[in-house]
């Protein structure tokens, strides 16, 4: 009677035996046969078989100890067929005392498996995908112990890597085995930043290829794992305390992290794997693979979300193990970055000269990651469901942000087509470049001033390229978001000065810190809020923390060095806030003058109109301001009560709709009546069709992401504003939820290049 459990302590030696058997060389099949024999012996099993997934999804018996040898490479099961199919489907082990009793059991006479009852099968997982199944069987009916299941899973993980590394299967056979998704796939998502790109996939959260699967010294490895886990736990605890953090994650997410990080089950699985001879990195991969395979199938969005939390936690743990806190990696040329989501600062860590595109599983058009992508002119498609499971590092990938699609491993004809479209775009860009110095007048002679949104040094070169007439919105918080610690006075003043120098005579509108909402700083303590978008953010924070705001104003005044200065306050929801903000500016100017420093030669202080309350109090606001700018991103989110960062609702409402356009019309009229300069600086100003509607409503200053300037200028040059005005105003009183189609039809009549 075989004794079970012998293998537990022998796991390392088993893995070592396998290594040695492989080192002996010989044909692949012989080595594979040897491996199953060693496993059978070590697990005290009468049968050990390995099934691999063929490209079509069929499972084929690749090697066996104990079953009929003639069945090898002959026995094949259709996808989902038999116990092996069941394991592939579930992605987790099946442990049965009496296999033939199971409803999924499929009898294959050629294998001679009649006498065997006890059955344990585990998937060979790579990156959360099952690529094969490893089975042990015994005659006697019994359930395998938890330790045995764990042992077999570890062996399966090692085998999966060996198979993938070509150590166990001939090259020819390997071609027929589906190790990674290889079929071309087309995923439909949403367009976040316009453009096209073709390149190779780079995973933002890369799976660690455990080249070193087996540890040399279990005790040392355990200590290393424990140290990394404690480091991770301490870091997350600290982040929760609001002392120091890494990401823009909300309190709830962090709290879930903390729960997982301290979860005994998770820690134990990792420790077991290390005790059994894996390196700490390989242990993380093993546990991750299992979670992915299990939770990845869950339909329940809550469970899937938990999987994401776990994934992040695994990535963090790997970073702790490697001792490298950085997110970004070296990029190959023509890199397409693949991520679940990105914090606004993450993207900036990558080498922009090599980054061609960005694909996200989540996100929304108005999220700051998308805004940064647009600012950097990196084509980006988001909300690609299941993306990360479908793409492997190094896969060729197309980002089609014109249609909001991604092509994974595209067929040659698709590549040819995309290349042709890229050429057309390049030609159009060249045309836009030719327009660079042409002032933007409509056909009927109305001047439209096109400005650029910016927030970082990198934007300054682009100012020249686009031919924008100035910077209509400089998001000063970006400097804060990309920094590891709070930028001090000198750093702030230096950036503002560089911006003003680069802009020369062109005006720059500096917006004071717009933090809070989805822009959370790791080093700035922030309380947990149920509704951050409606919470303590922007000017509210500035007025409550006047020291922070005053320091920034002081830096702006110092940087101006007596030149004209334009300052704008974000999210003014009440005229008193603007009054208070303006008073601080004056206090700071007086402060500078008392010290003999020059005051700006001209000072313009403006407010952003992005809280709906202001639309009905413009009569009070406008006389106190020198200018206003409409932040349509926020105005939309507040008017439609739809969180701009929540993919489910963010793009549900159309700015080209009667209620929104009427609000815009009201703002424009109030400004025209009082002679207050007004611009629009939300993302819609950079989209030709939306910009067309704005011009029709009478807006004459538009500030937009750099890539919008060319197309919008082309629109302006070919547009008849008076005809556009008549057409659009007729649509404002309609009863439709969206008038996009009607505006498009109108635009086509009035100008051609929509
Ligand atoms: C806006 O809300 O439209 C805006 C321009 O500001 P931000 O996107 O930075 O909130
Ligand atoms: Mg805003």
XYZ file of C-alpha atoms and ligand atoms in Angstrom:
765
model
C 0.000 0.000 0.000
C 1.635 3.210 -1.061
C 2.185 5.809 1.621
C 0.935 9.225 0.715
C 2.554 12.475 1.751
C 6.108 11.293 1.295
C 6.458 13.921 -1.340
C 5.865 16.890 0.891
C 9.283 17.135 2.337
C 10.819 15.784 -0.821
C 9.492 18.548 -3.020
C 12.789 20.278 -3.456
C 14.595 17.114 -4.159
C 11.893 16.211 -6.645
C 12.342 19.485 -8.476
C 16.050 18.928 -8.388
C 15.678 15.419 -9.779
C 13.636 16.825 -12.594
C 16.339 19.377 -13.307
C 18.997 16.684 -13.298
C 16.977 14.449 -15.582
C 16.708 17.320 -18.000
C 20.365 18.191 -17.768
C 21.129 14.688 -19.056
C 19.999 15.777 -22.531
C 18.435 13.306 -24.966
C 15.333 13.656 -27.116
C 12.538 15.809 -25.751
C 10.030 12.960 -25.525
C 12.443 10.820 -23.538
C 12.992 13.641 -21.104
C 9.297 14.251 -20.776
C 8.738 10.528 -20.109
C 11.399 10.679 -17.466
C 9.772 13.685 -15.829
C 6.365 12.006 -15.489
C 8.070 8.917 -14.128
C 9.887 10.937 -11.484
C 6.692 12.723 -10.506
C 4.741 9.455 -10.268
C 7.403 7.955 -8.067
C 7.659 10.960 -5.849
C 3.913 11.373 -5.487
C 3.524 7.641 -4.913
C 1.085 7.535 -7.771
C 0.558 4.679 -10.149
C -0.176 7.023 -12.982
C 1.189 10.413 -13.913
C 0.159 11.986 -17.204
C 0.679 15.282 -18.898
C -1.876 16.751 -21.281
C -1.137 19.836 -23.319
C -3.510 22.207 -25.040
C -3.276 22.174 -28.805
C -3.790 25.316 -30.829
C -7.396 24.433 -31.610
C -8.173 23.961 -27.926
C -7.958 20.146 -27.988
C -6.170 18.449 -25.119
C -3.585 15.869 -26.109
C -1.858 13.272 -23.979
C 1.835 14.189 -24.241
C 3.395 11.741 -21.808
C 2.359 9.172 -19.284
C 3.698 6.840 -16.688
C 1.201 4.119 -15.940
C -1.278 4.484 -18.806
C -0.845 2.739 -22.153
C 2.087 4.277 -24.004
C 0.350 3.806 -27.331
C -2.162 6.431 -26.235
C 0.539 9.124 -26.125
C -0.094 11.738 -28.849
C -3.150 9.724 -29.832
C -5.625 10.416 -27.063
C -7.131 13.814 -27.665
C -10.048 15.458 -26.046
C -12.200 18.227 -27.389
C -12.240 21.513 -25.486
C -14.219 21.026 -22.305
C -14.321 17.242 -22.691
C -13.607 14.900 -19.802
C -12.032 15.660 -16.449
C -9.067 17.251 -18.153
C -11.387 19.587 -20.046
C -13.142 20.392 -16.795
C -9.850 21.379 -15.138
C -8.974 23.577 -18.106
C -12.360 25.217 -17.901
C -12.230 25.853 -14.177
C -8.537 26.615 -14.055
C -8.188 24.828 -10.763
C -7.435 21.370 -9.397
C -9.875 18.504 -9.390
C -9.404 16.017 -6.579
C -11.638 12.942 -6.833
C -11.774 9.733 -4.818
C -13.557 7.947 -7.629
C -13.038 9.577 -10.994
C -15.355 7.404 -13.141
C -18.228 8.541 -10.951
C -17.763 12.161 -11.955
C -20.308 13.337 -14.553
C -17.595 14.836 -16.745
C -15.539 11.610 -16.853
C -14.907 10.493 -20.409
C -13.853 6.893 -20.933
C -10.984 6.303 -23.333
C -10.353 2.586 -23.792
C -6.958 3.104 -25.490
C -5.475 4.551 -22.302
C -6.183 1.517 -20.127
C -7.213 3.647 -17.176
C -9.999 1.321 -16.023
C -8.437 0.256 -12.754
C -7.709 3.735 -11.447
C -10.129 5.495 -9.176
C -8.331 8.213 -7.238
C -7.632 11.182 -9.500
C -5.880 14.475 -8.959
C -5.456 16.881 -11.847
C -4.022 20.373 -11.739
C -3.755 22.965 -14.513
C -0.405 24.102 -15.883
C -0.853 27.821 -15.490
C 1.069 30.550 -17.236
C 0.009 34.092 -16.578
C -3.376 32.899 -15.369
C -4.043 30.787 -18.475
C -4.197 27.021 -18.408
C -1.919 25.567 -21.073
C -2.089 21.953 -19.963
C -3.057 19.561 -17.210
C -0.957 17.340 -14.995
C -2.714 14.298 -13.577
C -1.835 11.650 -11.012
C -3.998 8.591 -10.426
C -4.140 5.721 -7.960
C -6.089 2.495 -7.931
C -7.368 2.845 -4.412
C -10.218 5.238 -3.836
C -8.991 8.163 -1.780
C -8.968 11.942 -1.688
C -5.496 13.474 -2.029
C -4.366 15.626 0.866
C -4.137 19.380 0.646
C -0.378 19.127 0.771
C -0.359 16.758 -2.152
C -2.527 19.134 -4.152
C -0.188 21.992 -3.311
C 2.828 19.879 -4.279
C 1.386 18.939 -7.609
C 0.502 22.569 -8.326
C 4.055 23.644 -7.709
C 5.351 20.922 -9.987
C 2.818 22.005 -12.595
C 4.039 25.560 -12.419
C 7.618 24.504 -12.943
C 6.597 22.248 -15.819
C 4.629 25.075 -17.424
C 7.733 27.243 -17.470
C 9.893 24.388 -18.731
C 7.486 23.596 -21.532
C 7.337 27.238 -22.495
C 11.106 27.427 -22.356
C 11.291 24.576 -24.887
C 12.958 22.211 -22.460
C 10.412 19.422 -22.608
C 8.797 19.508 -25.982
C 10.340 19.527 -29.414
C 10.311 22.794 -31.249
C 7.905 21.403 -33.821
C 5.488 20.227 -31.227
C 5.798 23.443 -29.322
C 4.434 25.256 -32.358
C 1.221 23.280 -32.085
C 0.830 23.947 -28.392
C -0.997 27.024 -27.308
C 1.345 28.574 -24.761
C 0.058 32.068 -25.018
C -2.837 33.653 -26.821
C -1.686 33.696 -30.411
C -4.706 34.301 -32.534
C -5.308 37.766 -33.871
C -7.872 39.579 -31.791
C -9.733 42.795 -32.110
C -11.031 44.465 -28.971
C -13.530 47.254 -28.895
C -12.996 49.976 -26.327
C -13.219 53.742 -26.158
C -11.026 56.363 -27.688
C -9.160 58.324 -25.020
C -6.473 60.105 -27.026
C -6.670 60.328 -30.788
C -4.174 58.719 -33.119
C -2.874 55.464 -34.509
C 0.065 53.387 -33.416
C 1.659 50.087 -34.256
C 4.276 48.516 -32.034
C 5.067 45.849 -29.487
C 3.231 45.260 -26.252
C 4.962 46.234 -23.032
C 3.125 45.293 -19.884
C 3.036 48.036 -17.288
C 2.664 45.327 -14.687
C 4.888 42.668 -16.211
C 4.593 39.046 -15.169
C 7.915 38.103 -13.645
C 9.386 35.397 -15.803
C 10.803 33.295 -13.032
C 13.994 32.377 -14.809
C 15.215 31.365 -11.422
C 12.332 29.187 -10.336
C 14.055 27.111 -7.739
C 15.765 28.586 -4.754
C 19.202 27.557 -3.630
C 18.588 28.131 0.029
C 15.074 27.711 1.359
C 15.760 29.349 4.696
C 17.260 32.442 3.151
C 14.454 32.583 0.606
C 11.836 32.399 3.319
C 13.503 35.247 5.152
C 13.559 37.292 1.953
C 9.868 36.671 1.353
C 8.971 37.533 4.920
C 10.943 40.742 4.779
C 9.235 41.729 1.540
C 5.782 40.950 2.937
C 6.462 42.979 6.073
C 7.771 45.832 3.955
C 4.646 45.723 1.847
C 2.364 45.583 4.861
C 4.127 48.474 6.509
C 3.947 50.513 3.326
C 0.229 49.942 2.916
C -0.467 50.680 6.559
C 1.454 53.886 6.154
C -0.411 54.823 3.017
C -3.644 54.322 4.884
C -2.507 56.570 7.616
C -2.082 59.187 4.943
C 1.593 59.649 5.745
C 3.141 58.451 2.606
C 1.713 56.766 -0.412
C 2.443 55.670 -3.894
C -0.697 55.920 -5.854
C -3.884 57.784 -6.271
C -5.804 54.918 -4.803
C -8.789 55.701 -2.707
C -9.110 54.766 0.896
C -11.385 51.822 0.157
C -8.950 50.328 -2.290
C -6.129 50.712 0.182
C -8.207 49.239 2.904
C -8.876 46.207 0.737
C -5.158 46.025 0.035
C -4.455 46.054 3.706
C -6.930 43.271 4.211
C -5.278 41.148 1.546
C -1.752 42.050 2.566
C -2.414 40.832 6.059
C -4.460 37.879 4.880
C -3.116 34.731 6.425
C -4.255 32.523 3.554
C -2.329 34.585 1.036
C 0.766 34.729 3.192
C 0.600 31.025 3.880
C 0.255 30.056 0.222
C 3.341 32.140 -0.536
C 5.317 30.682 2.322
C 4.335 27.130 1.431
C 5.477 27.632 -2.106
C 8.837 28.950 -0.918
C 9.201 26.169 1.601
C 8.652 23.761 -1.223
C 11.649 25.090 -3.044
C 10.418 27.951 -5.196
C 12.034 31.344 -5.200
C 9.967 34.119 -3.648
C 9.264 35.588 -7.091
C 8.139 32.233 -8.448
C 5.935 31.799 -5.393
C 4.235 35.114 -6.092
C 3.666 34.060 -9.680
C 2.242 30.734 -8.640
C -0.231 32.171 -6.211
C -1.114 34.924 -8.653
C -1.729 32.473 -11.485
C -4.089 30.534 -9.335
C -6.036 33.593 -8.264
C -6.255 34.814 -11.795
C -7.475 31.502 -13.089
C -10.072 31.312 -10.356
C -11.309 34.845 -10.089
C -10.787 35.690 -13.743
C -13.792 33.589 -14.581
C -15.994 35.314 -12.087
C -18.806 37.237 -13.662
C -19.440 39.123 -10.508
C -17.868 42.565 -10.919
C -17.086 42.686 -7.210
C -14.999 39.529 -7.407
C -13.278 40.673 -10.548
C -12.434 43.909 -8.793
C -10.929 41.929 -5.939
C -8.782 40.158 -8.486
C -7.461 43.514 -9.596
C -6.644 44.395 -6.021
C -4.761 41.162 -5.646
C -2.935 41.707 -8.886
C -1.746 45.085 -7.720
C -0.705 43.640 -4.455
C 1.313 40.954 -6.210
C 2.997 43.579 -8.346
C 3.840 45.577 -5.274
C 5.247 42.535 -3.562
C 7.407 41.775 -6.568
C 8.687 45.316 -6.467
C 9.517 44.900 -2.813
C 11.375 41.726 -3.661
C 13.371 43.375 -6.375
C 14.039 46.332 -4.118
C 12.989 48.641 -6.938
C 10.151 50.998 -6.134
C 9.837 52.268 -9.665
C 6.925 51.534 -11.855
C 8.359 52.274 -15.243
C 10.798 50.149 -17.174
C 13.106 50.512 -20.090
C 11.111 50.504 -23.270
C 11.889 48.914 -26.607
C 11.422 51.099 -29.670
C 7.804 51.473 -30.727
C 6.409 50.402 -27.401
C 2.699 50.126 -26.777
C 2.069 50.228 -23.083
C -0.571 47.876 -21.710
C -2.086 48.526 -18.299
C -5.198 48.116 -16.290
C -5.195 51.782 -15.453
C -2.549 54.394 -14.894
C -2.087 57.129 -12.388
C -1.502 60.497 -14.061
C 2.137 60.392 -13.056
C 2.875 56.822 -14.175
C 2.844 57.628 -17.845
C 5.415 60.339 -17.380
C 7.918 57.879 -16.019
C 8.259 56.203 -19.394
C 10.579 57.300 -22.139
C 8.332 59.333 -24.327
C 10.533 59.009 -27.383
C 9.862 55.291 -27.503
C 6.288 55.163 -26.338
C 3.919 55.036 -29.312
C 0.610 54.149 -27.755
C -1.318 53.184 -24.693
C -3.992 50.558 -24.131
C -5.945 50.465 -20.906
C -8.352 47.928 -19.573
C -10.238 50.605 -17.655
C -10.186 54.375 -17.316
C -12.333 57.059 -18.860
C -11.852 59.881 -21.342
C -11.894 62.516 -18.651
C -9.588 60.681 -16.271
C -6.301 62.417 -15.800
C -4.360 59.504 -17.248
C -6.240 60.136 -20.482
C -5.623 63.863 -20.221
C -1.909 63.236 -19.790
C -1.948 60.879 -22.791
C -3.556 63.601 -24.870
C -1.125 66.177 -23.530
C 1.751 63.960 -24.589
C 0.005 63.164 -27.856
C 0.084 59.431 -27.244
C -2.795 57.580 -28.905
C -4.780 55.823 -26.242
C -7.708 53.423 -26.244
C -9.287 52.477 -22.947
C -11.948 50.256 -21.517
C -10.710 47.173 -23.325
C -12.308 44.390 -21.424
C -10.054 41.439 -20.587
C -7.092 43.114 -22.306
C -4.362 41.973 -19.991
C -5.286 38.323 -20.217
C -5.319 38.471 -23.971
C -1.963 40.026 -24.648
C 1.546 38.877 -23.881
C 4.669 40.945 -23.581
C 6.177 41.460 -27.015
C 2.995 40.804 -29.006
C 2.536 43.058 -31.998
C -0.285 45.466 -31.230
C -2.212 48.205 -33.001
C -3.798 51.116 -31.200
C -6.601 52.465 -33.333
C -7.732 55.454 -31.362
C -9.673 56.742 -34.354
C -12.241 54.016 -33.912
C -11.495 53.109 -30.278
C -10.151 49.644 -31.029
C -7.114 47.546 -30.331
C -5.757 44.789 -32.542
C -3.676 42.154 -30.829
C -1.337 40.122 -33.012
C -2.914 41.654 -36.129
C -2.941 39.872 -39.448
C -0.625 41.291 -42.110
C -3.482 42.840 -44.079
C -4.623 44.736 -40.977
C -1.070 45.976 -40.443
C -0.879 47.113 -44.046
C -4.173 48.955 -43.709
C -3.142 50.655 -40.493
C 0.182 51.685 -41.979
C -1.653 53.293 -44.851
C -3.875 55.178 -42.428
C -0.835 56.238 -40.420
C 0.635 57.680 -43.600
C -2.549 59.614 -44.258
C -2.429 60.988 -40.734
C 1.186 61.971 -41.167
C 0.225 63.839 -44.345
C -2.610 65.575 -42.532
C -0.220 66.549 -39.775
C 2.064 67.996 -42.360
C -0.896 69.998 -43.658
C -1.702 71.204 -40.159
C 1.916 72.140 -39.746
C 1.622 74.291 -42.857
C -1.281 76.084 -41.208
C 0.826 76.735 -38.150
C 1.352 80.405 -38.797
C -1.983 81.080 -40.436
C -4.263 83.012 -38.092
C -7.556 81.254 -37.461
C -10.319 83.277 -39.077
C -13.628 81.818 -40.111
C -14.654 82.267 -43.733
C -16.883 85.126 -42.677
C -14.035 86.854 -40.896
C -14.417 85.994 -37.198
C -11.129 85.565 -35.374
C -10.913 82.473 -33.178
C -7.949 82.371 -30.819
C -6.577 78.860 -30.432
C -4.649 78.176 -27.268
C -3.057 75.111 -25.821
C -3.502 73.319 -22.523
C -0.274 72.406 -20.797
C 1.094 71.413 -17.442
C 4.626 70.184 -17.833
C 7.941 71.176 -19.273
C 7.547 68.682 -22.066
C 4.647 70.703 -23.366
C 6.784 73.730 -24.051
C 8.384 72.481 -27.252
C 4.978 71.547 -28.498
C 3.785 75.121 -28.155
C 6.042 76.070 -31.063
C 5.022 73.081 -33.119
C 1.303 73.655 -32.831
C 1.348 77.348 -33.507
C -1.035 77.902 -30.593
C -1.346 81.545 -29.649
C -0.627 80.921 -26.006
C -1.385 78.632 -23.117
C -5.006 78.942 -22.121
C -4.741 76.526 -19.233
C -1.565 75.644 -17.419
C -2.426 72.889 -14.945
C 0.018 73.662 -12.162
C -0.939 70.559 -10.202
C 0.820 68.320 -12.729
C 4.181 69.348 -11.317
C 2.926 68.281 -7.922
C 1.569 65.005 -9.202
C 4.766 63.858 -10.815
C 6.980 64.815 -7.888
C 7.980 62.460 -5.130
C 7.628 65.191 -2.589
C 5.963 68.557 -2.421
C 7.665 70.959 -4.869
C 9.073 73.838 -2.886
C 8.942 77.515 -3.705
C 12.052 77.473 -5.861
C 10.958 74.492 -7.915
C 7.562 76.048 -8.496
C 8.951 79.452 -9.431
C 11.534 77.864 -11.730
C 8.895 75.959 -13.672
C 6.636 79.001 -14.020
C 9.543 81.068 -15.218
C 10.535 78.484 -17.802
C 6.965 78.429 -19.047
C 6.758 82.207 -19.329
C 10.154 82.359 -21.018
C 9.142 79.714 -23.528
C 5.845 81.445 -24.218
C 7.518 84.828 -24.804
C 4.836 87.326 -25.759
C 2.140 84.715 -25.850
C -0.156 84.753 -22.835
C -0.079 81.938 -20.294
C -2.977 81.383 -17.921
C -1.764 79.681 -14.794
C -4.421 77.835 -12.924
C -3.766 77.532 -9.219
C -3.510 74.044 -7.781
C -6.499 71.932 -8.711
C -5.909 69.026 -6.393
C -8.382 66.639 -4.870
C -10.966 64.681 -6.817
C -8.985 62.165 -8.840
C -5.782 64.158 -8.367
C -4.471 62.894 -5.081
C -0.944 63.510 -3.941
C 0.905 60.722 -2.234
C 2.673 63.084 0.131
C -0.257 65.302 0.960
C -2.492 64.122 3.681
C -6.020 63.713 2.428
C -8.987 62.580 4.363
C -11.194 59.881 3.110
C -14.174 61.303 1.290
C -17.234 59.538 0.018
C -17.494 61.800 -3.010
C -14.065 63.196 -3.787
C -15.286 64.975 -6.930
C -17.708 66.893 -4.736
C -15.283 67.152 -1.909
C -12.388 69.100 -0.598
C -10.643 70.058 -3.778
C -9.324 72.888 -5.929
C -9.942 76.390 -4.553
C -11.657 74.935 -1.496
C -8.421 73.314 -0.467
C -6.494 76.429 -1.433
C -8.559 78.703 0.776
C -8.479 76.289 3.702
C -4.741 75.923 3.331
C -3.812 79.481 2.497
C -0.143 78.812 3.159
C -0.016 76.405 0.231
C -1.935 78.717 -2.081
C -0.004 81.797 -1.041
C 3.282 80.066 -1.623
C 2.141 79.245 -5.119
C 0.948 82.792 -5.787
C 4.247 84.094 -4.487
C 6.096 81.755 -6.847
C 3.982 82.966 -9.766
C 4.597 86.631 -8.958
C 8.311 85.998 -8.542
C 8.484 84.079 -11.827
C 6.692 86.880 -13.688
C 9.571 89.252 -12.885
C 7.492 92.254 -13.742
C 5.941 90.702 -16.848
C 2.160 90.352 -17.299
C 0.625 87.595 -15.205
C -2.609 85.673 -15.602
C -3.916 83.617 -12.706
C -7.074 81.558 -12.651
C -8.874 79.804 -9.809
C -10.371 76.352 -10.326
C -13.819 75.197 -9.311
C -15.182 78.449 -8.055
C -18.630 77.495 -6.794
C -19.429 80.650 -4.916
C -18.457 84.243 -5.637
C -17.035 84.660 -2.149
C -14.433 82.039 -2.950
C -13.300 84.073 -5.896
C -13.237 87.238 -3.787
C -11.108 85.516 -1.175
C -8.754 84.081 -3.808
C -8.348 87.448 -5.495
C -7.651 89.090 -2.136
C -4.823 86.609 -1.560
C -3.298 87.543 -4.917
C -3.374 91.193 -3.945
C -1.877 90.473 -0.559
C 0.965 88.632 -2.220
C 1.598 91.407 -4.714
C 1.732 93.923 -1.862
C 4.090 91.572 -0.026
C 6.409 91.412 -3.030
C 6.330 95.160 -3.498
C 7.162 95.772 0.143
C 10.293 93.807 -0.483
C 11.113 95.864 -3.499
C 10.250 93.147 -5.984
C 8.439 94.072 -9.171
C 4.715 93.601 -9.408
C 3.446 92.114 -12.671
C 3.132 94.799 -15.323
C -0.408 93.652 -15.838
C -2.461 91.330 -13.695
C -5.473 89.360 -14.841
C -7.272 87.207 -12.325
C -9.922 84.874 -13.607
C -12.239 82.129 -12.528
C -13.014 78.804 -14.034
C -16.688 78.299 -14.642
C -17.096 74.625 -13.957
C -19.519 74.472 -11.060
C -23.087 74.840 -12.342
C -23.919 77.297 -9.543
C -21.816 79.927 -11.288
C -23.832 79.716 -14.493
C -26.639 81.414 -12.563
C -24.474 83.917 -10.780
C -22.424 85.253 -13.632
C -23.969 88.684 -13.100
C -22.147 88.762 -9.758
C -19.022 86.903 -10.784
C -18.139 88.599 -14.056
C -17.717 92.117 -12.702
C -15.109 90.840 -10.233
C -13.111 88.840 -12.748
C -10.790 89.878 -15.511
C -11.701 86.801 -17.513
C -13.337 83.412 -17.164
C -12.660 80.031 -18.664
C -15.231 77.300 -18.935
C -14.009 73.938 -17.649
C -16.363 71.760 -19.590
C -14.921 68.524 -18.192
C -16.129 69.344 -14.737
C -19.164 71.343 -15.812
C -20.388 68.271 -17.679
C -19.797 65.962 -14.762
C -21.681 68.232 -12.400
C -24.493 69.112 -14.767
C -25.237 65.518 -15.638
C -24.328 64.163 -12.207
C -21.975 61.719 -13.928
C -18.539 61.077 -12.468
C -15.969 61.936 -15.144
C -13.684 59.213 -13.848
C -16.221 56.427 -13.774
C -16.222 54.484 -17.028
C -19.788 53.385 -16.589
C -21.199 56.864 -16.655
C -18.435 59.162 -17.842
C -19.344 59.199 -21.524
C -23.003 58.615 -21.140
C -24.043 62.199 -21.684
C -23.267 64.257 -24.691
C -21.957 67.798 -24.481
C -23.657 68.244 -27.837
C -27.054 68.212 -26.225
C -29.608 70.961 -25.682
C -29.113 71.339 -21.901
C -25.360 71.592 -22.097
C -25.240 73.798 -25.144
C -27.864 76.072 -23.622
C -25.745 76.466 -20.505
C -22.773 77.278 -22.720
C -24.835 79.770 -24.683
C -25.899 81.453 -21.468
C -22.285 81.780 -20.324
C -21.168 83.152 -23.671
C -23.969 85.729 -23.731
C -23.328 86.915 -20.191
C -19.657 87.357 -20.995
C -20.392 89.162 -24.252
C -22.788 91.517 -22.505
C -20.251 92.463 -19.844
C -17.294 92.407 -22.193
C -15.576 89.727 -20.118
C -13.093 87.660 -22.098
C -14.141 84.036 -22.007
C -12.475 80.869 -23.204
C -13.351 77.192 -23.141
C -10.584 74.971 -21.862
C -12.231 71.588 -21.377
C -11.341 68.702 -23.665
C -14.302 69.365 -25.939
C -12.605 72.510 -27.231
C -10.032 70.292 -28.932
C -12.505 68.163 -30.888
C -13.391 69.728 -34.234
C -17.109 68.958 -34.109
C -17.522 70.159 -30.538
C -15.337 73.169 -31.286
C -17.559 73.890 -34.273
C -20.570 74.033 -31.948
C -18.685 76.328 -29.571
C -17.718 78.683 -32.384
C -21.345 78.646 -33.495
C -22.354 79.709 -29.997
C -19.982 82.647 -30.244
C -16.924 81.470 -28.291
C -13.780 83.031 -29.705
C -11.084 81.584 -27.466
C -10.543 77.857 -27.270
C -7.828 76.152 -25.268
C -7.164 72.513 -25.978
C -4.738 69.594 -25.948
C -1.923 70.247 -28.442
C -3.095 67.648 -30.925
C -6.400 69.475 -31.271
C -4.939 72.746 -32.527
C -4.337 71.667 -36.142
C -7.687 69.979 -36.743
C -9.618 72.727 -34.964
C -7.821 75.405 -36.959
C -8.678 73.610 -40.163
C -12.295 73.562 -39.042
C -12.270 77.273 -38.205
C -10.698 78.221 -41.526
C -13.349 76.425 -43.489
C -16.312 77.357 -41.318
C -18.954 79.971 -41.922
C -19.697 81.162 -38.430
C -22.929 82.958 -39.179
C -24.383 79.894 -40.886
C -23.131 77.724 -38.024
C -24.751 80.057 -35.501
C -28.113 79.896 -37.235
C -27.967 76.129 -37.552
C -26.884 75.416 -34.008
C -29.271 77.830 -32.336
C -32.145 76.125 -34.116
C -31.059 72.857 -32.507
C -30.838 74.174 -28.970
C -34.547 74.146 -28.329
C -35.073 70.583 -29.534
C -36.309 67.714 -27.418
C -33.553 65.227 -28.338
C -31.117 63.970 -25.677
C -28.260 64.557 -28.108
C -28.006 66.686 -31.225
C -24.639 65.323 -32.281
C -25.887 63.864 -35.543
C -27.693 67.034 -36.478
C -24.627 69.147 -35.695
C -22.506 66.798 -37.719
C -24.822 67.102 -40.703
C -24.780 70.853 -40.330
C -21.006 70.910 -40.029
C -20.628 68.846 -43.169
C -22.696 71.397 -45.023
C -20.718 74.306 -43.677
C -17.254 72.839 -43.733
C -15.907 69.593 -45.015
C -13.299 68.238 -42.686
C -15.200 67.047 -39.606
C -12.200 71.119 -16.839
O -12.740 70.726 -15.814
O -12.809 71.221 -17.927
C -10.787 71.500 -16.843
C -10.248 72.077 -17.899
O -10.038 71.219 -15.761
P -9.527 69.768 -15.357
O -9.810 68.856 -16.501
O -8.100 69.902 -15.053
O -10.378 69.478 -14.162
Mg -11.824 71.089 -13.918
